[in-house]
Amino acid sequence: MKIFYIIISSMLVNNFVLSRFLGICSFLGVSKKTDTAFGMGLAVTFVMALASFMSWIVFNLILVPLHLEYLYTLAFILVIAALVQFIEMVIQKTNPGLYKALGIYLPLITTNCAVLAVAVINMNENYNLLESVVNGVSAALGYFLAIVLLSGIRERIDNNKNMPEALKGFPITLITAGLMSIAFLGFQGLLQ
């Protein structure tokens, strides 16, 4: 039952982008096209899942036994940076088009506060290894859902010829993201 609670909470109720406002840079920057948003969502999902796993291992099997818990931020950042470098190399070799489309946003996953936040939340909530990975994957799927939804809406908005000039581009994107955030508030009543 706790696993189900973690999944619903991470994906919908406490969505990192739309409720906690974490990971906004890549959310707004890569959501112009659904293809690139899909690729970014997959990359963030992979990194968050592995970061949750690896940060739990590092914290509970290295830092806690050595009484170095205060170094968790540094340790988590190093784990995340190594994972992102690995992902970047894999995407560059397997899908150069996606690598080029993601551009600067791919290495920025390293500094994506949502990736670090999921590791810190796992530690603060004292999740075991399974719960940590489930929380990481669920939070990443929530990010994936939000970025793909926004990219689909942005593609439809871009095809609208009646858009006032003052709202074209980034202003309407911010309004859309705000409306999506309000819509996700409807999930608050799911968990009580």
mmCIF file of C-alpha atoms in Angstrom:
data_model
loop_
_atom_site.group_PDB
_atom_site.id
_atom_site.type_symbol
_atom_site.label_atom_id
_atom_site.label_comp_id
_atom_site.label_asym_id
_atom_site.label_seq_id
_atom_site.Cartn_x
_atom_site.Cartn_y
_atom_site.Cartn_z
ATOM 1 C CA MET A 1 0.000 0.000 0.000
ATOM 2 C CA LYS A 2 2.869 2.380 0.808
ATOM 3 C CA ILE A 3 4.351 1.818 -2.671
ATOM 4 C CA PHE A 4 1.040 2.811 -4.289
ATOM 5 C CA TYR A 5 0.922 5.904 -2.064
ATOM 6 C CA ILE A 6 4.473 6.854 -3.143
ATOM 7 C CA ILE A 7 3.613 6.398 -6.842
ATOM 8 C CA ILE A 8 0.459 8.541 -6.754
ATOM 9 C CA SER A 9 2.099 11.142 -4.529
ATOM 10 C CA SER A 10 5.236 11.509 -6.656
ATOM 11 C CA MET A 11 3.566 11.457 -10.075
ATOM 12 C CA LEU A 12 0.444 13.507 -9.515
ATOM 13 C CA VAL A 13 -0.036 15.087 -6.100
ATOM 14 C CA ASN A 14 3.524 16.310 -5.548
ATOM 15 C CA ASN A 15 4.564 16.527 -9.190
ATOM 16 C CA PHE A 16 8.073 17.977 -9.210
ATOM 17 C CA VAL A 17 7.389 20.454 -11.993
ATOM 18 C CA LEU A 18 3.780 21.445 -11.449
ATOM 19 C CA SER A 19 3.497 21.278 -7.640
ATOM 20 C CA ARG A 20 7.026 21.654 -6.280
ATOM 21 C CA PHE A 21 8.300 23.848 -9.139
ATOM 22 C CA LEU A 22 11.550 21.924 -9.526
ATOM 23 C CA GLY A 23 13.180 21.254 -12.896
ATOM 24 C CA ILE A 24 11.520 24.252 -14.534
ATOM 25 C CA CYS A 25 14.516 25.175 -16.734
ATOM 26 C CA SER A 26 14.431 22.038 -18.859
ATOM 27 C CA PHE A 27 10.640 21.830 -18.576
ATOM 28 C CA LEU A 28 10.215 25.193 -20.297
ATOM 29 C CA GLY A 29 13.286 24.987 -22.516
ATOM 30 C CA VAL A 30 12.844 21.571 -24.125
ATOM 31 C CA SER A 31 9.057 21.467 -24.431
ATOM 32 C CA LYS A 32 8.715 23.148 -27.849
ATOM 33 C CA LYS A 33 8.567 19.856 -29.746
ATOM 34 C CA THR A 34 7.108 16.589 -28.521
ATOM 35 C CA ASP A 35 10.025 14.548 -29.879
ATOM 36 C CA THR A 36 12.629 16.433 -27.861
ATOM 37 C CA ALA A 37 10.359 16.566 -24.803
ATOM 38 C CA PHE A 38 9.916 12.801 -25.044
ATOM 39 C CA GLY A 39 13.690 12.290 -25.267
ATOM 40 C CA MET A 40 14.340 14.636 -22.355
ATOM 41 C CA GLY A 41 11.643 12.916 -20.318
ATOM 42 C CA LEU A 42 13.254 9.537 -20.947
ATOM 43 C CA ALA A 43 16.714 10.862 -20.077
ATOM 44 C CA VAL A 44 15.466 12.446 -16.840
ATOM 45 C CA THR A 45 13.550 9.268 -15.971
ATOM 46 C CA PHE A 46 16.642 7.144 -16.432
ATOM 47 C CA VAL A 47 18.835 9.545 -14.454
ATOM 48 C CA MET A 48 16.329 9.938 -11.612
ATOM 49 C CA ALA A 49 15.807 6.185 -11.298
ATOM 50 C CA LEU A 50 19.531 5.457 -11.243
ATOM 51 C CA ALA A 51 20.264 8.471 -9.028
ATOM 52 C CA SER A 52 17.698 7.251 -6.498
ATOM 53 C CA PHE A 53 19.278 3.815 -6.484
ATOM 54 C CA MET A 54 22.895 4.989 -6.364
ATOM 55 C CA SER A 55 22.330 7.783 -3.845
ATOM 56 C CA TRP A 56 20.578 5.347 -1.484
ATOM 57 C CA ILE A 57 23.565 2.992 -1.770
ATOM 58 C CA VAL A 58 26.085 5.793 -1.237
ATOM 59 C CA PHE A 59 24.206 7.295 1.697
ATOM 60 C CA ASN A 60 23.262 4.114 3.555
ATOM 61 C CA LEU A 61 26.273 1.925 2.802
ATOM 62 C CA ILE A 62 29.077 4.496 2.730
ATOM 63 C CA LEU A 63 28.174 7.782 4.415
ATOM 64 C CA VAL A 64 26.146 6.455 7.369
ATOM 65 C CA PRO A 65 28.646 3.736 8.433
ATOM 66 C CA LEU A 66 31.494 6.269 8.214
ATOM 67 C CA HIS A 67 29.431 8.929 10.064
ATOM 68 C CA LEU A 68 29.794 11.298 7.108
ATOM 69 C CA GLU A 69 26.081 11.971 6.616
ATOM 70 C CA TYR A 70 26.745 15.708 6.378
ATOM 71 C CA LEU A 71 28.452 15.113 2.998
ATOM 72 C CA TYR A 72 25.231 13.848 1.401
ATOM 73 C CA THR A 73 24.783 16.870 -0.882
ATOM 74 C CA LEU A 74 28.282 16.569 -2.315
ATOM 75 C CA ALA A 75 27.966 12.802 -2.683
ATOM 76 C CA PHE A 76 24.575 13.046 -4.414
ATOM 77 C CA ILE A 77 25.838 15.701 -6.837
ATOM 78 C CA LEU A 78 28.830 13.530 -7.753
ATOM 79 C CA VAL A 79 26.578 10.513 -8.352
ATOM 80 C CA ILE A 80 24.188 12.564 -10.504
ATOM 81 C CA ALA A 81 27.025 14.162 -12.502
ATOM 82 C CA ALA A 82 28.535 10.758 -13.276
ATOM 83 C CA LEU A 83 25.158 9.376 -14.366
ATOM 84 C CA VAL A 84 24.441 12.346 -16.618
ATOM 85 C CA GLN A 85 27.840 12.046 -18.279
ATOM 86 C CA PHE A 86 27.084 8.397 -18.956
ATOM 87 C CA ILE A 87 23.647 9.233 -20.416
ATOM 88 C CA GLU A 88 25.134 12.000 -22.534
ATOM 89 C CA MET A 89 27.701 9.631 -24.051
ATOM 90 C CA VAL A 90 25.071 6.963 -24.743
ATOM 91 C CA ILE A 91 22.653 9.406 -26.424
ATOM 92 C CA GLN A 92 25.475 10.966 -28.456
ATOM 93 C CA LYS A 93 26.477 7.536 -29.798
ATOM 94 C CA THR A 94 23.015 6.029 -30.290
ATOM 95 C CA ASN A 95 20.893 9.021 -31.348
ATOM 96 C CA PRO A 96 22.921 12.028 -32.574
ATOM 97 C CA GLY A 97 19.757 13.847 -33.697
ATOM 98 C CA LEU A 98 18.261 13.737 -30.214
ATOM 99 C CA TYR A 99 21.634 14.690 -28.724
ATOM 100 C CA LYS A 100 21.752 17.774 -30.938
ATOM 101 C CA ALA A 101 18.078 18.639 -30.271
ATOM 102 C CA LEU A 102 18.539 18.462 -26.484
ATOM 103 C CA GLY A 103 21.604 20.683 -26.749
ATOM 104 C CA ILE A 104 22.643 22.371 -23.538
ATOM 105 C CA TYR A 105 19.676 20.954 -21.619
ATOM 106 C CA LEU A 106 21.146 17.448 -21.517
ATOM 107 C CA PRO A 107 24.219 18.379 -19.453
ATOM 108 C CA LEU A 108 21.963 20.638 -17.392
ATOM 109 C CA ILE A 109 20.295 17.507 -15.990
ATOM 110 C CA THR A 110 23.348 17.451 -13.720
ATOM 111 C CA THR A 111 22.184 20.673 -12.090
ATOM 112 C CA ASN A 112 18.472 19.878 -12.399
ATOM 113 C CA CYS A 113 17.211 20.464 -8.896
ATOM 114 C CA ALA A 114 14.509 17.807 -9.349
ATOM 115 C CA VAL A 115 17.129 15.070 -9.688
ATOM 116 C CA LEU A 116 18.921 16.202 -6.538
ATOM 117 C CA ALA A 117 15.602 16.747 -4.747
ATOM 118 C CA VAL A 118 14.458 13.170 -5.282
ATOM 119 C CA ALA A 119 17.660 11.860 -3.685
ATOM 120 C CA VAL A 120 17.275 14.242 -0.731
ATOM 121 C CA ILE A 121 13.569 13.395 -0.321
ATOM 122 C CA ASN A 122 14.406 9.681 -0.304
ATOM 123 C CA MET A 123 16.947 10.301 2.440
ATOM 124 C CA ASN A 124 14.667 12.601 4.492
ATOM 125 C CA GLU A 125 11.716 10.197 4.287
ATOM 126 C CA ASN A 126 13.949 7.245 5.317
ATOM 127 C CA TYR A 127 12.793 5.234 2.335
ATOM 128 C CA ASN A 128 14.283 1.792 1.902
ATOM 129 C CA LEU A 129 15.955 0.883 -1.405
ATOM 130 C CA LEU A 130 12.742 -0.239 -3.138
ATOM 131 C CA GLU A 131 10.790 2.796 -1.937
ATOM 132 C CA SER A 132 13.622 5.094 -3.039
ATOM 133 C CA VAL A 133 13.693 3.662 -6.542
ATOM 134 C CA VAL A 134 9.890 3.717 -6.795
ATOM 135 C CA ASN A 135 9.852 7.346 -5.640
ATOM 136 C CA GLY A 136 12.568 8.250 -8.143
ATOM 137 C CA VAL A 137 10.851 6.526 -11.049
ATOM 138 C CA SER A 138 7.434 7.934 -10.102
ATOM 139 C CA ALA A 139 8.758 11.475 -9.739
ATOM 140 C CA ALA A 140 10.507 11.121 -13.093
ATOM 141 C CA LEU A 141 7.351 9.804 -14.736
ATOM 142 C CA GLY A 142 5.517 12.813 -13.306
ATOM 143 C CA TYR A 143 8.147 15.059 -14.915
ATOM 144 C CA PHE A 144 7.819 13.051 -18.150
ATOM 145 C CA LEU A 145 4.033 13.440 -18.095
ATOM 146 C CA ALA A 146 4.243 17.184 -17.490
ATOM 147 C CA ILE A 147 6.851 17.917 -20.176
ATOM 148 C CA VAL A 148 5.120 15.807 -22.832
ATOM 149 C CA LEU A 149 1.729 17.368 -22.036
ATOM 150 C CA LEU A 150 3.207 20.865 -22.244
ATOM 151 C CA SER A 151 4.979 20.080 -25.527
ATOM 152 C CA GLY A 152 1.741 18.826 -27.087
ATOM 153 C CA ILE A 153 -0.093 21.947 -25.968
ATOM 154 C CA ARG A 154 2.724 24.191 -27.219
ATOM 155 C CA GLU A 155 2.658 22.525 -30.644
ATOM 156 C CA ARG A 156 -1.079 23.186 -30.892
ATOM 157 C CA ILE A 157 -0.638 26.776 -29.725
ATOM 158 C CA ASP A 158 2.097 27.355 -32.325
ATOM 159 C CA ASN A 159 -0.373 26.311 -35.037
ATOM 160 C CA ASN A 160 -2.917 28.880 -33.821
ATOM 161 C CA LYS A 161 -2.943 31.864 -36.174
ATOM 162 C CA ASN A 162 -5.232 33.978 -33.951
ATOM 163 C CA MET A 163 -2.794 34.300 -31.048
ATOM 164 C CA PRO A 164 -2.280 37.921 -29.947
ATOM 165 C CA GLU A 165 1.256 39.057 -30.739
ATOM 166 C CA ALA A 166 1.994 39.948 -27.110
ATOM 167 C CA LEU A 167 1.303 36.371 -25.983
ATOM 168 C CA LYS A 168 3.275 34.498 -28.659
ATOM 169 C CA GLY A 169 6.188 32.394 -27.515
ATOM 170 C CA PHE A 170 7.278 32.381 -23.909
ATOM 171 C CA PRO A 171 4.375 34.382 -22.370
ATOM 172 C CA ILE A 172 1.746 31.871 -23.488
ATOM 173 C CA THR A 173 4.040 29.038 -22.374
ATOM 174 C CA LEU A 174 4.157 30.461 -18.856
ATOM 175 C CA ILE A 175 0.392 30.914 -18.815
ATOM 176 C CA THR A 176 -0.080 27.345 -20.037
ATOM 177 C CA ALA A 177 2.313 25.957 -17.413
ATOM 178 C CA GLY A 178 0.443 27.906 -14.743
ATOM 179 C CA LEU A 179 -2.899 26.510 -15.887
ATOM 180 C CA MET A 180 -1.434 23.006 -15.915
ATOM 181 C CA SER A 181 -0.213 23.558 -12.355
ATOM 182 C CA ILE A 182 -3.687 24.644 -11.289
ATOM 183 C CA ALA A 183 -5.163 21.570 -12.976
ATOM 184 C CA PHE A 184 -2.742 19.310 -11.085
ATOM 185 C CA LEU A 185 -3.958 20.841 -7.817
ATOM 186 C CA GLY A 186 -7.070 18.741 -8.420
ATOM 187 C CA PHE A 187 -5.029 15.665 -7.466
ATOM 188 C CA GLN A 188 -4.442 17.007 -3.940
ATOM 189 C CA GLY A 189 -7.565 15.231 -2.670
ATOM 190 C CA LEU A 190 -6.398 11.782 -3.811
ATOM 191 C CA LEU A 191 -4.229 11.172 -0.764
ATOM 192 C CA GLN A 192 -5.532 11.858 2.721
#
